[in-house]
PDB file of C-alpha atoms and ligand atoms in Angstrom:
ATOM      1  CA  MET V 393       0.022   0.003  -0.002  1.00  0.00           C
ATOM      2  CA  PRO V 394       1.562   3.307  -1.046  1.00  0.00           C
ATOM      3  CA  SER V 395       1.863   5.844   1.719  1.00  0.00           C
ATOM      4  CA  LYS V 396       2.524   9.046  -0.040  1.00  0.00           C
ATOM      5  CA  THR V 397       0.273  12.002   0.894  1.00  0.00           C
ATOM      6  CA  ILE V 398      -2.043  12.903  -1.945  1.00  0.00           C
ATOM      7  CA  LEU V 399      -4.011  15.681  -0.219  1.00  0.00           C
ATOM      8  CA  GLU V 400      -3.079  17.887   2.716  1.00  0.00           C
ATOM      9  CA  CYS V 401      -4.975  20.583   4.551  1.00  0.00           C
ATOM     10  CA  ARG V 402      -3.157  23.049   6.755  1.00  0.00           C
ATOM     11  CA  GLY V 403      -5.401  25.123   9.072  1.00  0.00           C
ATOM     12  CA  VAL V 404      -8.040  25.412   6.371  1.00  0.00           C
ATOM     13  CA  LYS V 405     -10.816  27.883   7.155  1.00  0.00           C
ATOM     14  CA  LYS V 406     -13.833  29.242   5.356  1.00  0.00           C
ATOM     15  CA  HIS V 407     -15.853  32.104   6.752  1.00  0.00           C
ATOM     16  CA  TYR V 408     -19.145  33.308   5.381  1.00  0.00           C
ATOM     17  CA  GLY V 409     -19.523  36.597   7.252  1.00  0.00           C
ATOM     18  CA  ALA V 410     -19.551  35.700  10.920  1.00  0.00           C
ATOM     19  CA  LEU V 411     -20.107  32.032  10.238  1.00  0.00           C
ATOM     20  CA  ALA V 412     -17.042  29.744  10.277  1.00  0.00           C
ATOM     21  CA  ALA V 413     -18.347  27.028   7.946  1.00  0.00           C
ATOM     22  CA  VAL V 414     -14.934  25.320   8.043  1.00  0.00           C
ATOM     23  CA  ASP V 415     -12.919  26.261  11.059  1.00  0.00           C
ATOM     24  CA  GLY V 416      -9.308  25.162  10.982  1.00  0.00           C
ATOM     25  CA  ILE V 417      -8.948  21.687   9.538  1.00  0.00           C
ATOM     26  CA  ASP V 418      -5.559  19.961   9.521  1.00  0.00           C
ATOM     27  CA  LEU V 419      -5.441  16.727   7.630  1.00  0.00           C
ATOM     28  CA  LYS V 420      -3.323  14.409   5.512  1.00  0.00           C
ATOM     29  CA  ILE V 421      -4.815  11.836   3.171  1.00  0.00           C
ATOM     30  CA  LYS V 422      -2.658   9.133   1.613  1.00  0.00           C
ATOM     31  CA  GLU V 423      -2.781   7.735  -1.877  1.00  0.00           C
ATOM     32  CA  GLY V 424      -5.198   4.814  -2.169  1.00  0.00           C
ATOM     33  CA  GLU V 425      -6.935   5.558   1.200  1.00  0.00           C
ATOM     34  CA  THR V 426     -10.688   5.358   1.427  1.00  0.00           C
ATOM     35  CA  VAL V 427     -11.956   8.043   3.771  1.00  0.00           C
ATOM     36  CA  GLY V 428     -15.560   8.517   4.891  1.00  0.00           C
ATOM     37  CA  ILE V 429     -16.714  11.883   6.232  1.00  0.00           C
ATOM     38  CA  GLY V 430     -19.779  12.238   8.465  1.00  0.00           C
ATOM     39  CA  GLY V 431     -21.233  14.991  10.615  1.00  0.00           C
ATOM     40  CA  PRO V 432     -24.535  16.759  11.285  1.00  0.00           C
ATOM     41  CA  ASN V 433     -26.322  18.829   8.641  1.00  0.00           C
ATOM     42  CA  GLY V 434     -24.677  22.154   8.212  1.00  0.00           C
ATOM     43  CA  ALA V 435     -21.470  20.932   9.786  1.00  0.00           C
ATOM     44  CA  GLY V 436     -19.323  22.155   6.886  1.00  0.00           C
ATOM     45  CA  LYS V 437     -18.729  18.917   4.998  1.00  0.00           C
ATOM     46  CA  THR V 438     -19.733  20.113   1.542  1.00  0.00           C
ATOM     47  CA  THR V 439     -17.947  23.432   2.104  1.00  0.00           C
ATOM     48  CA  PHE V 440     -14.835  21.425   3.002  1.00  0.00           C
ATOM     49  CA  PHE V 441     -15.180  19.573  -0.371  1.00  0.00           C
ATOM     50  CA  ASP V 442     -15.643  22.933  -2.062  1.00  0.00           C
ATOM     51  CA  LEU V 443     -12.292  24.072  -0.615  1.00  0.00           C
ATOM     52  CA  ILE V 444     -10.346  20.964  -1.492  1.00  0.00           C
ATOM     53  CA  SER V 445     -11.691  20.774  -5.033  1.00  0.00           C
ATOM     54  CA  GLY V 446     -10.952  24.450  -5.803  1.00  0.00           C
ATOM     55  CA  LEU V 447     -14.583  25.456  -6.185  1.00  0.00           C
ATOM     56  CA  THR V 448     -14.333  27.903  -3.313  1.00  0.00           C
ATOM     57  CA  ALA V 449     -11.354  29.916  -2.117  1.00  0.00           C
ATOM     58  CA  VAL V 450     -10.181  29.368   1.475  1.00  0.00           C
ATOM     59  CA  THR V 451     -10.426  32.303   3.869  1.00  0.00           C
ATOM     60  CA  SER V 452      -7.096  31.167   5.340  1.00  0.00           C
ATOM     61  CA  GLY V 453      -4.955  28.047   5.464  1.00  0.00           C
ATOM     62  CA  GLN V 454      -3.696  25.990   2.618  1.00  0.00           C
ATOM     63  CA  VAL V 455      -4.808  22.892   0.547  1.00  0.00           C
ATOM     64  CA  LEU V 456      -2.108  20.946  -1.156  1.00  0.00           C
ATOM     65  CA  PHE V 457      -2.749  18.326  -3.806  1.00  0.00           C
ATOM     66  CA  ARG V 458       0.268  16.141  -4.457  1.00  0.00           C
ATOM     67  CA  ASP V 459       2.408  18.651  -2.456  1.00  0.00           C
ATOM     68  CA  GLN V 460       1.295  21.579  -4.618  1.00  0.00           C
ATOM     69  CA  PRO V 461      -0.968  24.345  -3.265  1.00  0.00           C
ATOM     70  CA  ILE V 462      -4.227  24.418  -5.195  1.00  0.00           C
ATOM     71  CA  THR V 463      -4.871  28.092  -4.586  1.00  0.00           C
ATOM     72  CA  GLY V 464      -6.199  29.718  -7.767  1.00  0.00           C
ATOM     73  CA  ILE V 465      -6.387  26.444  -9.745  1.00  0.00           C
ATOM     74  CA  ALA V 466      -9.820  25.985 -11.253  1.00  0.00           C
ATOM     75  CA  PRO V 467     -11.758  22.769 -10.612  1.00  0.00           C
ATOM     76  CA  HIS V 468     -11.638  21.669 -14.278  1.00  0.00           C
ATOM     77  CA  LEU V 469      -7.804  21.982 -14.206  1.00  0.00           C
ATOM     78  CA  LEU V 470      -7.657  19.935 -10.985  1.00  0.00           C
ATOM     79  CA  PHE V 471      -9.884  17.358 -12.752  1.00  0.00           C
ATOM     80  CA  GLN V 472      -7.331  17.166 -15.564  1.00  0.00           C
ATOM     81  CA  GLN V 473      -4.599  16.671 -12.914  1.00  0.00           C
ATOM     82  CA  GLY V 474      -6.516  13.723 -11.397  1.00  0.00           C
ATOM     83  CA  MET V 475      -8.927  15.152  -8.867  1.00  0.00           C
ATOM     84  CA  ALA V 476     -12.536  14.267  -9.634  1.00  0.00           C
ATOM     85  CA  ARG V 477     -15.664  15.157  -7.747  1.00  0.00           C
ATOM     86  CA  THR V 478     -19.382  14.529  -7.652  1.00  0.00           C
ATOM     87  CA  PHE V 479     -21.997  16.738  -6.062  1.00  0.00           C
ATOM     88  CA  GLN V 480     -24.692  16.272  -3.408  1.00  0.00           C
ATOM     89  CA  VAL V 481     -27.460  16.979  -5.921  1.00  0.00           C
ATOM     90  CA  THR V 482     -27.597  14.294  -8.663  1.00  0.00           C
ATOM     91  CA  SER V 483     -26.789  15.960 -11.981  1.00  0.00           C
ATOM     92  CA  GLY V 484     -26.154  14.964 -15.563  1.00  0.00           C
ATOM     93  CA  PHE V 485     -27.645  15.951 -18.906  1.00  0.00           C
ATOM     94  CA  ALA V 486     -31.155  14.638 -18.579  1.00  0.00           C
ATOM     95  CA  SER V 487     -32.032  14.810 -22.289  1.00  0.00           C
ATOM     96  CA  LEU V 488     -28.891  12.895 -23.407  1.00  0.00           C
ATOM     97  CA  THR V 489     -28.335   9.201 -23.242  1.00  0.00           C
ATOM     98  CA  VAL V 490     -26.120   7.551 -20.631  1.00  0.00           C
ATOM     99  CA  LEU V 491     -23.412   6.979 -23.243  1.00  0.00           C
ATOM    100  CA  GLU V 492     -23.609  10.583 -24.469  1.00  0.00           C
ATOM    101  CA  ASN V 493     -23.166  11.829 -20.912  1.00  0.00           C
ATOM    102  CA  LEU V 494     -20.048   9.783 -20.591  1.00  0.00           C
ATOM    103  CA  LEU V 495     -18.741  10.911 -23.953  1.00  0.00           C
ATOM    104  CA  ALA V 496     -19.321  14.498 -22.920  1.00  0.00           C
ATOM    105  CA  ALA V 497     -17.237  13.905 -19.736  1.00  0.00           C
ATOM    106  CA  ILE V 498     -14.524  12.177 -21.730  1.00  0.00           C
ATOM    107  CA  ILE V 499     -14.276  14.789 -24.443  1.00  0.00           C
ATOM    108  CA  PHE V 500     -14.658  17.968 -22.388  1.00  0.00           C
ATOM    109  CA  GLY V 501     -12.606  16.675 -19.483  1.00  0.00           C
ATOM    110  CA  SER V 502      -9.741  15.593 -21.662  1.00  0.00           C
ATOM    111  CA  GLY V 503      -7.766  18.770 -21.256  1.00  0.00           C
ATOM    112  CA  GLU V 504      -7.332  19.221 -24.977  1.00  0.00           C
ATOM    113  CA  GLU V 505      -7.327  22.895 -25.876  1.00  0.00           C
ATOM    114  CA  ARG V 506      -9.923  22.452 -28.621  1.00  0.00           C
ATOM    115  CA  PRO V 507     -11.563  19.137 -27.853  1.00  0.00           C
ATOM    116  CA  GLY V 508     -14.065  19.406 -30.796  1.00  0.00           C
ATOM    117  CA  LEU V 509     -17.338  17.512 -30.970  1.00  0.00           C
ATOM    118  CA  PHE V 510     -16.118  14.457 -32.874  1.00  0.00           C
ATOM    119  CA  VAL V 511     -16.527  11.197 -31.086  1.00  0.00           C
ATOM    120  CA  ARG V 512     -13.592   9.006 -31.849  1.00  0.00           C
ATOM    121  CA  ASN V 513     -13.405   5.224 -31.442  1.00  0.00           C
ATOM    122  CA  GLN V 514     -11.092   5.607 -28.494  1.00  0.00           C
ATOM    123  CA  HIS V 515     -13.629   7.803 -26.787  1.00  0.00           C
ATOM    124  CA  ARG V 516     -16.436   5.254 -27.341  1.00  0.00           C
ATOM    125  CA  GLU V 517     -14.262   2.388 -26.164  1.00  0.00           C
ATOM    126  CA  ARG V 518     -13.284   4.237 -23.008  1.00  0.00           C
ATOM    127  CA  ALA V 519     -16.938   5.135 -22.355  1.00  0.00           C
ATOM    128  CA  MET V 520     -18.051   1.515 -22.755  1.00  0.00           C
ATOM    129  CA  ARG V 521     -15.299   0.303 -20.485  1.00  0.00           C
ATOM    130  CA  VAL V 522     -16.335   2.707 -17.760  1.00  0.00           C
ATOM    131  CA  LEU V 523     -19.992   1.916 -18.194  1.00  0.00           C
ATOM    132  CA  ASP V 524     -19.165  -1.756 -17.855  1.00  0.00           C
ATOM    133  CA  GLU V 525     -17.178  -1.132 -14.682  1.00  0.00           C
ATOM    134  CA  CYS V 526     -20.033   0.837 -13.211  1.00  0.00           C
ATOM    135  CA  GLY V 527     -22.753  -1.641 -14.181  1.00  0.00           C
ATOM    136  CA  LEU V 528     -24.372   0.736 -16.659  1.00  0.00           C
ATOM    137  CA  ARG V 529     -23.682  -0.935 -20.019  1.00  0.00           C
ATOM    138  CA  ASP V 530     -27.270  -2.155 -20.394  1.00  0.00           C
ATOM    139  CA  LEU V 531     -28.530   1.415 -19.932  1.00  0.00           C
ATOM    140  CA  SER V 532     -26.077   3.043 -22.361  1.00  0.00           C
ATOM    141  CA  ALA V 533     -28.777   3.965 -24.884  1.00  0.00           C
ATOM    142  CA  HIS V 534     -31.305   5.152 -22.368  1.00  0.00           C
ATOM    143  CA  THR V 535     -32.063   8.848 -21.796  1.00  0.00           C
ATOM    144  CA  VAL V 536     -30.719   9.916 -18.392  1.00  0.00           C
ATOM    145  CA  GLY V 537     -34.056  11.513 -17.504  1.00  0.00           C
ATOM    146  CA  ASP V 538     -35.693   8.083 -17.748  1.00  0.00           C
ATOM    147  CA  ILE V 539     -33.255   5.903 -15.775  1.00  0.00           C
ATOM    148  CA  PRO V 540     -33.717   5.002 -12.045  1.00  0.00           C
ATOM    149  CA  VAL V 541     -32.037   7.097  -9.392  1.00  0.00           C
ATOM    150  CA  LEU V 542     -29.496   4.323  -8.555  1.00  0.00           C
ATOM    151  CA  ALA V 543     -28.331   4.434 -12.175  1.00  0.00           C
ATOM    152  CA  ARG V 544     -28.145   8.235 -12.138  1.00  0.00           C
ATOM    153  CA  LYS V 545     -26.004   8.101  -9.069  1.00  0.00           C
ATOM    154  CA  LYS V 546     -23.759   5.504 -10.663  1.00  0.00           C
ATOM    155  CA  LEU V 547     -23.550   7.635 -13.747  1.00  0.00           C
ATOM    156  CA  MET V 548     -22.189  10.571 -11.679  1.00  0.00           C
ATOM    157  CA  VAL V 549     -19.448   8.277 -10.423  1.00  0.00           C
ATOM    158  CA  ALA V 550     -18.820   6.986 -13.966  1.00  0.00           C
ATOM    159  CA  SER V 551     -18.513  10.494 -15.325  1.00  0.00           C
ATOM    160  CA  ALA V 552     -16.093  11.326 -12.586  1.00  0.00           C
ATOM    161  CA  VAL V 553     -13.809   8.346 -13.226  1.00  0.00           C
ATOM    162  CA  VAL V 554     -13.554   8.586 -17.031  1.00  0.00           C
ATOM    163  CA  HIS V 555     -10.029   9.902 -16.933  1.00  0.00           C
ATOM    164  CA  ASP V 556      -8.819   7.557 -14.142  1.00  0.00           C
ATOM    165  CA  PRO V 557      -8.475  10.050 -11.303  1.00  0.00           C
ATOM    166  CA  SER V 558      -6.061   9.524  -8.530  1.00  0.00           C
ATOM    167  CA  ILE V 559      -8.511  10.933  -6.010  1.00  0.00           C
ATOM    168  CA  LEU V 560     -12.303  10.815  -6.194  1.00  0.00           C
ATOM    169  CA  LEU V 561     -14.446  13.046  -3.963  1.00  0.00           C
ATOM    170  CA  LEU V 562     -18.108  11.920  -3.604  1.00  0.00           C
ATOM    171  CA  ASP V 563     -20.687  14.043  -1.817  1.00  0.00           C
ATOM    172  CA  GLU V 564     -23.422  11.866  -0.358  1.00  0.00           C
ATOM    173  CA  PRO V 565     -23.229   9.212  -3.076  1.00  0.00           C
ATOM    174  CA  VAL V 566     -25.975   6.954  -1.673  1.00  0.00           C
ATOM    175  CA  GLY V 567     -28.354   9.512  -0.162  1.00  0.00           C
ATOM    176  CA  GLY V 568     -31.979   8.501  -0.839  1.00  0.00           C
ATOM    177  CA  LEU V 569     -31.168   4.950  -2.007  1.00  0.00           C
ATOM    178  CA  MET V 570     -32.812   1.785  -0.660  1.00  0.00           C
ATOM    179  CA  PRO V 571     -30.732  -0.729   1.360  1.00  0.00           C
ATOM    180  CA  ALA V 572     -30.361  -3.204  -1.578  1.00  0.00           C
ATOM    181  CA  GLU V 573     -29.328  -0.334  -3.878  1.00  0.00           C
ATOM    182  CA  ILE V 574     -26.790   0.796  -1.269  1.00  0.00           C
ATOM    183  CA  ASP V 575     -25.352  -2.729  -1.270  1.00  0.00           C
ATOM    184  CA  GLU V 576     -24.874  -2.498  -5.042  1.00  0.00           C
ATOM    185  CA  PHE V 577     -23.134   0.850  -4.619  1.00  0.00           C
ATOM    186  CA  ILE V 578     -20.841  -0.631  -1.982  1.00  0.00           C
ATOM    187  CA  GLN V 579     -19.696  -3.190  -4.554  1.00  0.00           C
ATOM    188  CA  LEU V 580     -18.946  -0.320  -7.008  1.00  0.00           C
ATOM    189  CA  MET V 581     -16.842   1.372  -4.344  1.00  0.00           C
ATOM    190  CA  PHE V 582     -14.920  -1.830  -3.665  1.00  0.00           C
ATOM    191  CA  LYS V 583     -14.178  -2.130  -7.379  1.00  0.00           C
ATOM    192  CA  LEU V 584     -12.864   1.411  -7.632  1.00  0.00           C
ATOM    193  CA  ARG V 585     -10.878   1.038  -4.471  1.00  0.00           C
ATOM    194  CA  SER V 586      -9.195  -2.124  -5.798  1.00  0.00           C
ATOM    195  CA  LYS V 587      -7.880   0.013  -8.708  1.00  0.00           C
ATOM    196  CA  GLY V 588      -5.971   2.130  -6.205  1.00  0.00           C
ATOM    197  CA  ILE V 589      -8.093   5.220  -6.462  1.00  0.00           C
ATOM    198  CA  CYS V 590      -8.146   7.301  -3.337  1.00  0.00           C
ATOM    199  CA  ILE V 591     -11.838   7.775  -2.429  1.00  0.00           C
ATOM    200  CA  VAL V 592     -12.997  10.483  -0.082  1.00  0.00           C
ATOM    201  CA  PHE V 593     -16.722  10.528   0.465  1.00  0.00           C
ATOM    202  CA  ILE V 594     -19.274  12.410   2.575  1.00  0.00           C
ATOM    203  CA  GLU V 595     -22.116  10.180   3.752  1.00  0.00           C
ATOM    204  CA  HIS V 596     -24.836  10.150   6.414  1.00  0.00           C
ATOM    205  CA  VAL V 597     -25.626   6.504   5.801  1.00  0.00           C
ATOM    206  CA  MET V 598     -23.441   4.995   8.517  1.00  0.00           C
ATOM    207  CA  ARG V 599     -23.658   1.446   7.192  1.00  0.00           C
ATOM    208  CA  PHE V 600     -22.139   2.603   3.938  1.00  0.00           C
ATOM    209  CA  LEU V 601     -19.456   4.721   5.639  1.00  0.00           C
ATOM    210  CA  THR V 602     -18.355   1.957   8.040  1.00  0.00           C
ATOM    211  CA  THR V 603     -18.338  -0.696   5.311  1.00  0.00           C
ATOM    212  CA  VAL V 604     -16.531   1.198   2.557  1.00  0.00           C
ATOM    213  CA  ALA V 605     -14.104   3.496   4.449  1.00  0.00           C
ATOM    214  CA  ASP V 606     -10.886   2.456   6.072  1.00  0.00           C
ATOM    215  CA  ARG V 607     -10.745   5.793   7.891  1.00  0.00           C
ATOM    216  CA  ALA V 608     -13.521   7.972   9.212  1.00  0.00           C
ATOM    217  CA  LEU V 609     -13.628  11.712   9.834  1.00  0.00           C
ATOM    218  CA  ILE V 610     -16.439  13.434  11.634  1.00  0.00           C
ATOM    219  CA  ILE V 611     -16.911  17.185  11.229  1.00  0.00           C
ATOM    220  CA  HIS V 612     -18.913  19.283  13.619  1.00  0.00           C
ATOM    221  CA  GLN V 613     -19.308  23.066  13.398  1.00  0.00           C
ATOM    222  CA  GLY V 614     -16.469  23.250  10.899  1.00  0.00           C
ATOM    223  CA  LYS V 615     -14.044  21.345  13.029  1.00  0.00           C
ATOM    224  CA  LEU V 616     -12.670  17.795  12.839  1.00  0.00           C
ATOM    225  CA  ILE V 617     -13.921  16.027  15.949  1.00  0.00           C
ATOM    226  CA  TYR V 618     -12.980  12.443  15.033  1.00  0.00           C
ATOM    227  CA  ASP V 619     -10.291  10.922  12.857  1.00  0.00           C
ATOM    228  CA  GLY V 620      -9.882   7.215  13.198  1.00  0.00           C
ATOM    229  CA  GLN V 621     -11.329   3.751  12.620  1.00  0.00           C
ATOM    230  CA  PRO V 622     -14.874   3.747  11.220  1.00  0.00           C
ATOM    231  CA  LYS V 623     -15.838   1.072  13.761  1.00  0.00           C
ATOM    232  CA  GLY V 624     -14.808   3.411  16.592  1.00  0.00           C
ATOM    233  CA  ILE V 625     -17.295   6.154  15.675  1.00  0.00           C
ATOM    234  CA  ALA V 626     -20.224   4.669  17.573  1.00  0.00           C
ATOM    235  CA  ALA V 627     -18.224   4.387  20.760  1.00  0.00           C
ATOM    236  CA  ASP V 628     -16.932   7.970  20.655  1.00  0.00           C
ATOM    237  CA  GLU V 629     -18.791  10.051  23.195  1.00  0.00           C
ATOM    238  CA  LEU V 630     -18.444  13.407  21.476  1.00  0.00           C
ATOM    239  CA  VAL V 631     -19.600  11.984  18.150  1.00  0.00           C
ATOM    240  CA  ARG V 632     -22.550  10.305  19.805  1.00  0.00           C
ATOM    241  CA  SER V 633     -23.587  13.472  21.581  1.00  0.00           C
ATOM    242  CA  VAL V 634     -23.368  15.823  18.580  1.00  0.00           C
ATOM    243  CA  TYR V 635     -24.139  13.545  15.667  1.00  0.00           C
ATOM    244  CA  LEU V 636     -25.318   9.978  16.124  1.00  0.00           C
ATOM    245  CA  GLY V 637     -27.421  10.432  19.256  1.00  0.00           C
ATOM    246  CA  SER V 638     -30.281   8.012  19.184  1.00  0.00           C
ATOM    247  CA  SER V 639     -29.601   7.158  15.596  1.00  0.00           C
ATOM    248  CA  ALA V 640     -26.464   5.263  16.572  1.00  0.00           C
ATOM    249  CA  SER V 641     -28.419   2.115  15.750  1.00  0.00           C
ATOM    250  CA  THR V 642     -28.180   2.938  12.050  1.00  0.00           C
ATOM    251  CA  LEU V 643     -24.574   1.697  12.225  1.00  0.00           C
ATOM    252  CA  GLY V 644     -26.018  -1.753  12.020  1.00  0.00           C
ATOM    253  CA  GLY V 645     -28.378  -1.450   9.172  1.00  0.00           C
ATOM    254  CA  ASN V 646     -30.698   1.112   7.586  1.00  0.00           C
ATOM    255  CA  ALA V 647     -30.043   4.349   5.815  1.00  0.00           C
ATOM    256  CA  SER V 648     -30.234   7.305   8.131  1.00  0.00           C
TER     257      SER V 648
HETATM  258  N1  LIG O 773     -22.218  30.062  -0.138  1.00  0.00           N
HETATM  259  C1  LIG O 773     -22.572  30.197   1.101  1.00  0.00           C
HETATM  260  N2  LIG O 773     -22.846  31.336   1.739  1.00  0.00           N
HETATM  261  C2  LIG O 773     -23.235  31.428   3.036  1.00  0.00           C
HETATM  262  N3  LIG O 773     -23.205  30.376   3.886  1.00  0.00           N
HETATM  263  C3  LIG O 773     -22.968  29.141   3.370  1.00  0.00           C
HETATM  264  C4  LIG O 773     -22.590  28.980   1.982  1.00  0.00           C
HETATM  265  N4  LIG O 773     -22.363  27.705   1.745  1.00  0.00           N
HETATM  266  C5  LIG O 773     -22.534  27.023   2.932  1.00  0.00           C
HETATM  267  N5  LIG O 773     -22.961  27.954   3.884  1.00  0.00           N
HETATM  268  C6  LIG O 773     -23.244  27.636   5.263  1.00  0.00           C
HETATM  269  O1  LIG O 773     -22.119  26.949   5.794  1.00  0.00           O
HETATM  270  C7  LIG O 773     -22.550  25.925   6.678  1.00  0.00           C
HETATM  271  C8  LIG O 773     -22.031  24.605   6.226  1.00  0.00           C
HETATM  272  O2  LIG O 773     -22.770  24.168   5.066  1.00  0.00           O
HETATM  273  P1  LIG O 773     -22.395  22.826   4.313  1.00  0.00           P
HETATM  274  O3  LIG O 773     -23.260  22.786   3.095  1.00  0.00           O
HETATM  275  O4  LIG O 773     -20.942  22.762   4.090  1.00  0.00           O
HETATM  276  O5  LIG O 773     -22.874  21.746   5.361  1.00  0.00           O
HETATM  277  P2  LIG O 773     -22.903  20.179   5.197  1.00  0.00           P
HETATM  278  O6  LIG O 773     -22.139  19.584   6.351  1.00  0.00           O
HETATM  279  O7  LIG O 773     -22.502  19.731   3.834  1.00  0.00           O
HETATM  280  O8  LIG O 773     -24.454  19.817   5.481  1.00  0.00           O
HETATM  281  P3  LIG O 773     -25.415  18.677   4.857  1.00  0.00           P
HETATM  282  O9  LIG O 773     -25.147  17.441   5.593  1.00  0.00           O
HETATM  283  O10 LIG O 773     -26.802  19.212   5.186  1.00  0.00           O
HETATM  284  O11 LIG O 773     -25.131  18.554   3.396  1.00  0.00           O
HETATM  285  C9  LIG O 773     -24.075  25.996   6.767  1.00  0.00           C
HETATM  286  O12 LIG O 773     -24.472  26.748   7.894  1.00  0.00           O
HETATM  287  C10 LIG O 773     -24.403  26.678   5.445  1.00  0.00           C
HETATM  288  O13 LIG O 773     -25.640  27.390   5.575  1.00  0.00           O
HETATM  289 MG1  LIG O 774     -23.491  18.809   2.291  1.00  0.00          MG
END
C-alpha cells in the first residue's frame, strides 16, 4: 500500500461573514486511502469539499494536492490533474443518453485545448469500459431523465472516473437509496478502491461509511472532531452526543 500524501490541509478555514463554515482543519490523506466523512447537517462537509476541489477559495490556510498548493487552480484543471468530484445533488444531462453523458465527460474533461465535438473510437471504447465497470452498459442507450435514481448516481461516479483520477471526492453518493441499492453501490466502491483510487466521500448513511471506508472523519461546526477507525465512531462520546445520538443504531443497518 503506497503511503505518499495525496491531499493535505493546513489550518483550512472558510468564513461566510460571521459564520465559520470550516474552522481550521488539518489533515493528510494518503494515496489509495478510502476516507468517509460524516457529521450533522450544516457541519461544513460540503464546504470542505468545495475548498479541497478548488470550487471555493479558502479564507485562510492551505490545501495541497500532491504537495502543490491548489490556490487559484480551477476545478476543471484539477480534474485534468487527477482530482474528480461529484455533487450532493444528482446531476447529468437529462435529455442525453447515458453513453452521451459519458462521452461529454470524456471529451470535455480531456484537457485538449480544442476538444471538438467528434466522437472517436477511442472515446467510445473508453466510455463503454467505464459503463461496464459501473454496471451501466445495459442502460447506455437510455435517456438519463428516464433511468432510475441508482443508475443516475452510478452515472455521476462513472462521469467522474472517465479519466482515471487518483482521487475521487463523492458528496453523499448513496443519499436516498434503498438498502439493496446501497449494497450495489458498496460493490462499486470496492471495485474502484481495488484499482488504487483514493476515495473520499461524505455520507450520512453510517452502514455505507463503516463498510466502505478504512478511515472515518467526523466534522462538527467546521471542526474535525474524530479521525480514526470507522468502527470506533459509535463508541466515541463526542460523536454520539453531537451527531449520532439516538440514531447510533443505524450503524447496524438502515439508511439514516
Ligand atoms: N455560499 C454560502 N454562503 C453562506 N453560507 C454558506 C454557503 N455555503 C454554505 N454555507 C453555510 O455553511 C454551513 C455549512 O454548510 P455545508 O453545506 O458545508 O454543510 P454540510 O455539512 O454539507 O451539510 P449537509 O449534511 O446538510 O449537506 C451551513 O451553515 C451553510 O448554511
Ligand atoms: Mg453537504
